[in-house]
PDB file of C-alpha atoms and ligand atoms in Angstrom:
ATOM      1  CA  MET A   1       0.218   0.033  -0.257  1.00 62.00           C
ATOM      2  CA  SER A   2       1.561   3.547  -0.843  1.00 89.00           C
ATOM      3  CA  LEU A   3       1.014   5.643   1.351  1.00 97.00           C
ATOM      4  CA  HIS A   4      -0.162   9.321   0.393  1.00 97.00           C
ATOM      5  CA  LEU A   5      -0.621  13.173   2.059  1.00 98.00           C
ATOM      6  CA  GLY A   6      -4.043  12.533   3.828  1.00 98.00           C
ATOM      7  CA  SER A   7      -3.315   9.008   4.671  1.00 98.00           C
ATOM      8  CA  ILE A   8      -3.544   7.393   8.194  1.00 98.00           C
ATOM      9  CA  ALA A   9       0.024   7.021   9.688  1.00 98.00           C
ATOM     10  CA  PRO A  10       0.140   3.054   9.697  1.00 98.00           C
ATOM     11  CA  ASP A  11      -0.155   2.116  13.280  1.00 98.00           C
ATOM     12  CA  PHE A  12       2.619  -0.760  14.348  1.00 98.00           C
ATOM     13  CA  GLU A  13       4.118  -2.020  17.536  1.00 98.00           C
ATOM     14  CA  GLN A  14       7.604  -2.110  17.837  1.00 98.00           C
ATOM     15  CA  ASP A  15      10.167  -2.328  20.434  1.00 98.00           C
ATOM     16  CA  SER A  16      12.315   0.948  21.318  1.00 98.00           C
ATOM     17  CA  THR A  17      14.972   2.475  23.559  1.00 98.00           C
ATOM     18  CA  HIS A  18      11.994   3.998  25.432  1.00 98.00           C
ATOM     19  CA  GLY A  19      10.849   0.122  25.519  1.00 98.00           C
ATOM     20  CA  ARG A  20       7.772  -1.655  23.488  1.00 98.00           C
ATOM     21  CA  LEU A  21       5.306   1.258  22.212  1.00 98.00           C
ATOM     22  CA  SER A  22       2.157   1.101  20.086  1.00 98.00           C
ATOM     23  CA  TYR A  23       2.813   4.135  17.777  1.00 98.00           C
ATOM     24  CA  HIS A  24      -1.168   5.920  17.635  1.00 98.00           C
ATOM     25  CA  THR A  25      -1.196   5.385  21.501  1.00 98.00           C
ATOM     26  CA  TRP A  26       2.579   6.754  22.220  1.00 98.00           C
ATOM     27  CA  LEU A  27       1.493   9.520  19.868  1.00 98.00           C
ATOM     28  CA  GLY A  28      -1.743  10.537  21.901  1.00 98.00           C
ATOM     29  CA  SER A  29      -3.133  13.733  20.522  1.00 98.00           C
ATOM     30  CA  SER A  30       0.125  14.781  19.724  1.00 98.00           C
ATOM     31  CA  TRP A  31       1.369  15.528  16.475  1.00 99.00           C
ATOM     32  CA  GLY A  32       4.503  12.922  15.199  1.00 99.00           C
ATOM     33  CA  VAL A  33       7.675  13.078  13.352  1.00 99.00           C
ATOM     34  CA  LEU A  34       8.646   9.617  12.511  1.00 98.00           C
ATOM     35  CA  PHE A  35      12.182   9.296  10.427  1.00 98.00           C
ATOM     36  CA  SER A  36      14.000   6.433   9.529  1.00 97.00           C
ATOM     37  CA  HIS A  37      18.253   5.477   9.697  1.00 96.00           C
ATOM     38  CA  PRO A  38      19.848   3.570   7.023  1.00 96.00           C
ATOM     39  CA  LYS A  39      21.745   1.995   9.734  1.00 95.00           C
ATOM     40  CA  ASP A  40      23.497   2.100  13.038  1.00 97.00           C
ATOM     41  CA  PHE A  41      27.239   3.608  13.656  1.00 97.00           C
ATOM     42  CA  THR A  42      27.308   5.286  10.319  1.00 97.00           C
ATOM     43  CA  PRO A  43      28.795   9.005  10.236  1.00 97.00           C
ATOM     44  CA  VAL A  44      25.322  11.215   8.924  1.00 97.00           C
ATOM     45  CA  CYS A  45      22.538   9.512  10.861  1.00 98.00           C
ATOM     46  CA  THR A  46      25.112  10.013  14.397  1.00 98.00           C
ATOM     47  CA  THR A  47      24.919  13.441  13.283  1.00 98.00           C
ATOM     48  CA  GLU A  48      21.315  13.679  12.557  1.00 98.00           C
ATOM     49  CA  LEU A  49      20.161  11.960  15.976  1.00 98.00           C
ATOM     50  CA  GLY A  50      22.563  13.825  17.805  1.00 98.00           C
ATOM     51  CA  ALA A  51      21.001  17.067  16.214  1.00 98.00           C
ATOM     52  CA  ALA A  52      17.536  16.130  16.408  1.00 98.00           C
ATOM     53  CA  ALA A  53      18.098  15.464  20.519  1.00 98.00           C
ATOM     54  CA  LYS A  54      18.979  19.545  20.859  1.00 98.00           C
ATOM     55  CA  LEU A  55      16.170  20.640  18.646  1.00 98.00           C
ATOM     56  CA  LYS A  56      13.665  18.721  21.191  1.00 98.00           C
ATOM     57  CA  GLY A  57      12.729  21.250  22.952  1.00 98.00           C
ATOM     58  CA  GLU A  58      11.671  22.939  19.813  1.00 98.00           C
ATOM     59  CA  PHE A  59       9.348  19.894  19.240  1.00 98.00           C
ATOM     60  CA  ASP A  60       8.013  20.152  22.108  1.00 98.00           C
ATOM     61  CA  LYS A  61       7.024  23.559  22.093  1.00 98.00           C
ATOM     62  CA  ARG A  62       4.702  22.760  19.196  1.00 98.00           C
ATOM     63  CA  ASN A  63       3.253  19.244  20.288  1.00 98.00           C
ATOM     64  CA  VAL A  64       5.407  17.050  18.324  1.00 98.00           C
ATOM     65  CA  LYS A  65       6.508  13.911  19.596  1.00 98.00           C
ATOM     66  CA  ILE A  66       9.553  12.708  17.197  1.00 98.00           C
ATOM     67  CA  ALA A  67      10.841   9.522  17.357  1.00 98.00           C
ATOM     68  CA  ALA A  68      13.420   7.351  14.740  1.00 98.00           C
ATOM     69  CA  LEU A  69      14.066   4.120  13.799  1.00 98.00           C
ATOM     70  CA  SER A  70      16.611   1.549  11.542  1.00 96.00           C
ATOM     71  CA  VAL A  71      16.458  -1.725  11.122  1.00 97.00           C
ATOM     72  CA  ASP A  72      19.396  -2.969  13.749  1.00 97.00           C
ATOM     73  CA  PRO A  73      18.718  -4.374  16.643  1.00 98.00           C
ATOM     74  CA  LEU A  74      18.077  -2.763  20.065  1.00 98.00           C
ATOM     75  CA  ASP A  75      21.391  -3.934  21.743  1.00 98.00           C
ATOM     76  CA  SER A  76      23.008  -2.241  18.855  1.00 98.00           C
ATOM     77  CA  HIS A  77      20.789   1.432  19.030  1.00 98.00           C
ATOM     78  CA  GLU A  78      22.024   0.987  22.723  1.00 98.00           C
ATOM     79  CA  LYS A  79      25.804   1.148  22.251  1.00 98.00           C
ATOM     80  CA  TRP A  80      25.349   3.274  19.206  1.00 98.00           C
ATOM     81  CA  ILE A  81      23.476   5.626  21.794  1.00 98.00           C
ATOM     82  CA  ALA A  82      26.726   6.225  24.072  1.00 97.00           C
ATOM     83  CA  ASP A  83      28.987   6.895  21.181  1.00 97.00           C
ATOM     84  CA  ILE A  84      26.238   9.619  19.668  1.00 98.00           C
ATOM     85  CA  GLU A  85      25.870  11.270  23.184  1.00 98.00           C
ATOM     86  CA  GLU A  86      29.568  11.523  23.353  1.00 98.00           C
ATOM     87  CA  THR A  87      29.964  12.259  19.937  1.00 98.00           C
ATOM     88  CA  GLN A  88      27.685  15.016  19.730  1.00 98.00           C
ATOM     89  CA  SER A  89      27.870  16.320  23.277  1.00 98.00           C
ATOM     90  CA  THR A  90      23.943  15.994  23.948  1.00 98.00           C
ATOM     91  CA  LYS A  91      21.289  13.350  25.617  1.00 98.00           C
ATOM     92  CA  LEU A  92      19.504  11.306  23.183  1.00 98.00           C
ATOM     93  CA  ASN A  93      15.907  12.247  24.618  1.00 98.00           C
ATOM     94  CA  TYR A  94      13.759  10.226  21.979  1.00 98.00           C
ATOM     95  CA  PRO A  95      13.113   6.802  21.146  1.00 98.00           C
ATOM     96  CA  ILE A  96      15.169   4.866  18.277  1.00 98.00           C
ATOM     97  CA  PHE A  97      12.265   2.242  17.392  1.00 98.00           C
ATOM     98  CA  ALA A  98      14.823  -1.166  16.388  1.00 98.00           C
ATOM     99  CA  ASP A  99      12.630  -2.206  13.492  1.00 98.00           C
ATOM    100  CA  ALA A 100      14.477  -5.245  13.031  1.00 97.00           C
ATOM    101  CA  ASP A 101      12.046  -7.400  11.173  1.00 97.00           C
ATOM    102  CA  ARG A 102      11.567  -4.618   9.655  1.00 97.00           C
ATOM    103  CA  THR A 103       7.272  -3.781  11.109  1.00 97.00           C
ATOM    104  CA  ILE A 104       7.251  -0.346  10.454  1.00 98.00           C
ATOM    105  CA  SER A 105       9.871   0.171   7.277  1.00 97.00           C
ATOM    106  CA  ASN A 106       7.774  -2.186   5.558  1.00 97.00           C
ATOM    107  CA  LYS A 107       4.725  -0.578   6.065  1.00 98.00           C
ATOM    108  CA  TYR A 108       5.662   3.163   5.571  1.00 98.00           C
ATOM    109  CA  ASP A 109       8.108   1.631   2.658  1.00 97.00           C
ATOM    110  CA  MET A 110      10.666   3.126   3.790  1.00 97.00           C
ATOM    111  CA  ILE A 111      13.238   0.744   1.829  1.00 96.00           C
ATOM    112  CA  HIS A 112      13.468   1.261  -1.788  1.00 95.00           C
ATOM    113  CA  PRO A 113      15.132  -1.741  -3.116  1.00 95.00           C
ATOM    114  CA  GLU A 114      16.821   0.184  -6.374  1.00 95.00           C
ATOM    115  CA  ALA A 115      18.399   2.530  -3.629  1.00 95.00           C
ATOM    116  CA  ASN A 116      19.530  -0.679  -1.472  1.00 93.00           C
ATOM    117  CA  ASP A 117      17.771  -4.100  -0.841  1.00 92.00           C
ATOM    118  CA  THR A 118      17.820  -3.739   3.130  1.00 93.00           C
ATOM    119  CA  LEU A 119      18.862  -0.272   4.065  1.00 94.00           C
ATOM    120  CA  THR A 120      16.174   1.964   4.851  1.00 94.00           C
ATOM    121  CA  VAL A 121      16.221   5.435   2.978  1.00 95.00           C
ATOM    122  CA  ARG A 122      15.962   9.173   4.772  1.00 97.00           C
ATOM    123  CA  SER A 123      12.401   9.255   4.817  1.00 98.00           C
ATOM    124  CA  VAL A 124      10.393  11.465   7.110  1.00 98.00           C
ATOM    125  CA  PHE A 125       6.888  11.299   8.276  1.00 98.00           C
ATOM    126  CA  VAL A 126       4.503  14.265   9.660  1.00 99.00           C
ATOM    127  CA  VAL A 127       1.851  13.000  11.101  1.00 99.00           C
ATOM    128  CA  ASP A 128      -0.827  15.560  12.318  1.00 98.00           C
ATOM    129  CA  PRO A 129      -3.058  14.571  15.208  1.00 98.00           C
ATOM    130  CA  ASN A 130      -5.859  12.772  13.730  1.00 98.00           C
ATOM    131  CA  LYS A 131      -2.817  10.452  12.574  1.00 98.00           C
ATOM    132  CA  LYS A 132      -3.133  11.965   9.310  1.00 98.00           C
ATOM    133  CA  ILE A 133       0.062  11.666   7.134  1.00 98.00           C
ATOM    134  CA  ARG A 134       0.597  15.839   6.650  1.00 98.00           C
ATOM    135  CA  ALA A 135       4.131  15.675   4.825  1.00 98.00           C
ATOM    136  CA  ILE A 136       6.253  13.199   3.675  1.00 98.00           C
ATOM    137  CA  ILE A 137       9.918  14.083   2.839  1.00 98.00           C
ATOM    138  CA  THR A 138      12.860  11.379   1.354  1.00 97.00           C
ATOM    139  CA  TYR A 139      16.382  11.367   1.234  1.00 97.00           C
ATOM    140  CA  PRO A 140      19.200   9.312   0.093  1.00 96.00           C
ATOM    141  CA  ALA A 141      21.801   7.566   3.412  1.00 95.00           C
ATOM    142  CA  SER A 142      24.680   9.844   1.345  1.00 95.00           C
ATOM    143  CA  THR A 143      22.466  13.282   2.289  1.00 97.00           C
ATOM    144  CA  GLY A 144      21.954  14.147   5.762  1.00 98.00           C
ATOM    145  CA  ARG A 145      18.079  16.000   6.578  1.00 98.00           C
ATOM    146  CA  ASN A 146      17.559  19.833   7.712  1.00 98.00           C
ATOM    147  CA  PHE A 147      16.394  19.283  10.747  1.00 98.00           C
ATOM    148  CA  ASP A 148      15.495  23.208  10.994  1.00 98.00           C
ATOM    149  CA  GLU A 149      13.416  22.698   7.624  1.00 98.00           C
ATOM    150  CA  ILE A 150      11.334  19.924   9.295  1.00 98.00           C
ATOM    151  CA  LEU A 151      10.868  22.700  12.198  1.00 98.00           C
ATOM    152  CA  ARG A 152       9.854  25.034   9.500  1.00 98.00           C
ATOM    153  CA  LEU A 153       7.501  22.432   7.928  1.00 98.00           C
ATOM    154  CA  ILE A 154       5.586  21.690  11.098  1.00 98.00           C
ATOM    155  CA  ASP A 155       5.485  25.764  11.601  1.00 98.00           C
ATOM    156  CA  SER A 156       3.640  26.191   8.047  1.00 98.00           C
ATOM    157  CA  LEU A 157       1.388  23.267   8.702  1.00 98.00           C
ATOM    158  CA  GLN A 158       0.186  24.293  12.354  1.00 98.00           C
ATOM    159  CA  LEU A 159      -0.343  27.795  11.007  1.00 98.00           C
ATOM    160  CA  THR A 160      -2.598  26.785   7.645  1.00 98.00           C
ATOM    161  CA  ASP A 161      -4.954  24.691   9.963  1.00 98.00           C
ATOM    162  CA  SER A 162      -6.084  27.801  11.633  1.00 96.00           C
ATOM    163  CA  HIS A 163      -5.927  30.547   9.333  1.00 97.00           C
ATOM    164  CA  LYS A 164      -7.026  31.197   5.782  1.00 97.00           C
ATOM    165  CA  VAL A 165      -3.234  31.542   4.318  1.00 98.00           C
ATOM    166  CA  ALA A 166      -0.194  29.367   2.739  1.00 98.00           C
ATOM    167  CA  THR A 167       3.418  30.136   3.313  1.00 98.00           C
ATOM    168  CA  PRO A 168       5.417  31.592   0.490  1.00 98.00           C
ATOM    169  CA  VAL A 169       8.615  30.391  -0.736  1.00 98.00           C
ATOM    170  CA  ASN A 170      11.317  30.698   2.171  1.00 98.00           C
ATOM    171  CA  TRP A 171       8.737  31.448   4.534  1.00 98.00           C
ATOM    172  CA  LYS A 172      10.227  30.810   8.123  1.00 97.00           C
ATOM    173  CA  ASP A 173       7.782  31.551  11.775  1.00 97.00           C
ATOM    174  CA  GLY A 174       6.939  35.512  11.601  1.00 97.00           C
ATOM    175  CA  ASP A 175       7.430  36.313   7.743  1.00 98.00           C
ATOM    176  CA  ASP A 176       4.652  37.448   6.148  1.00 98.00           C
ATOM    177  CA  VAL A 177       1.983  35.376   4.399  1.00 98.00           C
ATOM    178  CA  VAL A 178      -0.592  34.881   1.841  1.00 98.00           C
ATOM    179  CA  ILE A 179      -3.865  34.528   1.708  1.00 98.00           C
ATOM    180  CA  VAL A 180      -5.311  31.823   0.490  1.00 98.00           C
ATOM    181  CA  PRO A 181      -7.129  32.317  -3.186  1.00 96.00           C
ATOM    182  CA  ALA A 182     -10.263  31.018  -2.642  1.00 96.00           C
ATOM    183  CA  LEU A 183     -10.969  33.601  -0.338  1.00 97.00           C
ATOM    184  CA  GLN A 184     -12.428  36.567  -1.900  1.00 96.00           C
ATOM    185  CA  ASP A 185     -15.562  37.844   0.751  1.00 97.00           C
ATOM    186  CA  PRO A 186     -14.748  41.459   1.225  1.00 96.00           C
ATOM    187  CA  ALA A 187     -16.559  41.137   5.049  1.00 97.00           C
ATOM    188  CA  GLU A 188     -14.233  37.826   5.583  1.00 97.00           C
ATOM    189  CA  LEU A 189     -11.448  38.919   4.392  1.00 97.00           C
ATOM    190  CA  ALA A 190     -11.281  42.254   6.775  1.00 96.00           C
ATOM    191  CA  GLN A 191     -12.272  40.094   9.839  1.00 96.00           C
ATOM    192  CA  ARG A 192      -8.977  37.769   9.032  1.00 97.00           C
ATOM    193  CA  PHE A 193      -6.774  40.234   8.510  1.00 97.00           C
ATOM    194  CA  PRO A 194      -7.168  43.223  10.390  1.00 95.00           C
ATOM    195  CA  LYS A 195      -3.631  44.594   9.897  1.00 95.00           C
ATOM    196  CA  GLY A 196      -4.617  44.390   5.903  1.00 97.00           C
ATOM    197  CA  TYR A 197      -3.123  42.711   2.777  1.00 98.00           C
ATOM    198  CA  LYS A 198      -1.297  44.169  -0.641  1.00 98.00           C
ATOM    199  CA  VAL A 199      -2.733  42.901  -3.504  1.00 98.00           C
ATOM    200  CA  VAL A 200       0.244  41.766  -6.139  1.00 98.00           C
ATOM    201  CA  ARG A 201      -1.878  40.235  -8.179  1.00 97.00           C
ATOM    202  CA  PRO A 202      -5.430  39.094  -7.626  1.00 95.00           C
ATOM    203  CA  TYR A 203      -4.258  35.512  -6.975  1.00 96.00           C
ATOM    204  CA  LEU A 204      -1.236  36.756  -5.194  1.00 98.00           C
ATOM    205  CA  ARG A 205      -2.249  38.652  -1.750  1.00 98.00           C
ATOM    206  CA  VAL A 206       0.506  39.316   0.874  1.00 98.00           C
ATOM    207  CA  THR A 207      -0.376  40.060   4.157  1.00 98.00           C
ATOM    208  CA  PRO A 208       1.345  39.992   7.899  1.00 98.00           C
ATOM    209  CA  GLN A 209       1.256  36.452   9.732  1.00 97.00           C
ATOM    210  CA  PRO A 210      -2.254  36.431  11.450  1.00 95.00           C
ATOM    211  CA  ASN A 211      -1.187  34.912  14.696  1.00 92.00           C
ATOM    212  CA  ARG A 212       1.459  37.581  15.356  1.00 90.00           C
TER     213      ARG A 212
HETATM  214  C1  LIG B 301      25.592   7.692   7.222  1.00 56.63           C
HETATM  215  O1  LIG B 301      24.713   7.692   8.145  1.00 56.63           O
HETATM  216  O2  LIG B 301      26.660   7.741   7.288  1.00 56.63           O
HETATM  217  C2  LIG B 301      25.434   6.618   6.156  1.00 56.63           C
HETATM  218  C3  LIG B 301      24.432   5.679   6.259  1.00 56.63           C
HETATM  219  C4  LIG B 301      24.629   4.918   5.147  1.00 56.63           C
HETATM  220  C5  LIG B 301      25.065   5.097   3.863  1.00 56.63           C
HETATM  221  C6  LIG B 301      25.969   5.942   3.775  1.00 56.63           C
HETATM  222  C7  LIG B 301      26.187   6.729   4.496  1.00 56.63           C
END
């Protein structure tokens, strides 16, 4: 089954460095970011896991629970965590799933055989509190992801869920946004955007971020 934006994130139960977890139950009413790693004791993954640990406070602020996985077993993860903590100067403060039986990798289609038969690619799934997949990112093993970009993506998803706006190129929290083209009613525009908006083109209307 291929997963699309809007699909329900497949539920699973799997061992992790925080015990055996049922994903949907563990998420509760939080958002989730689930990200895969090709292999334990690899250089790029080590830096990614350290960076994510340092940003956990930022994910917490946004009501997001982060979790990683690779297809290596739990005892390997435990040994690797010691290395990550030492080399990246941080505490690994979120679970890493031990997906040795590929329960998660198969459900989320994280193994791309044309890239590698056995290892997961660098997948990221953003899941909302209704358990819907809201974003999917896929990188090759050779390229580390940008976790600031994942935070930026979540900021955009959370803002655009609650206001009739979209976020333009390179937007970051606090920057101007664009009004969705479907919103045309002058009274609603005035009520939603009391700071006003600039009509660059009829389809391109720019306004200050409404929740600021
Ligand atoms: C890494 O995390 O450094 C890595 C993993 C698999 C292939 C290449 C690099």
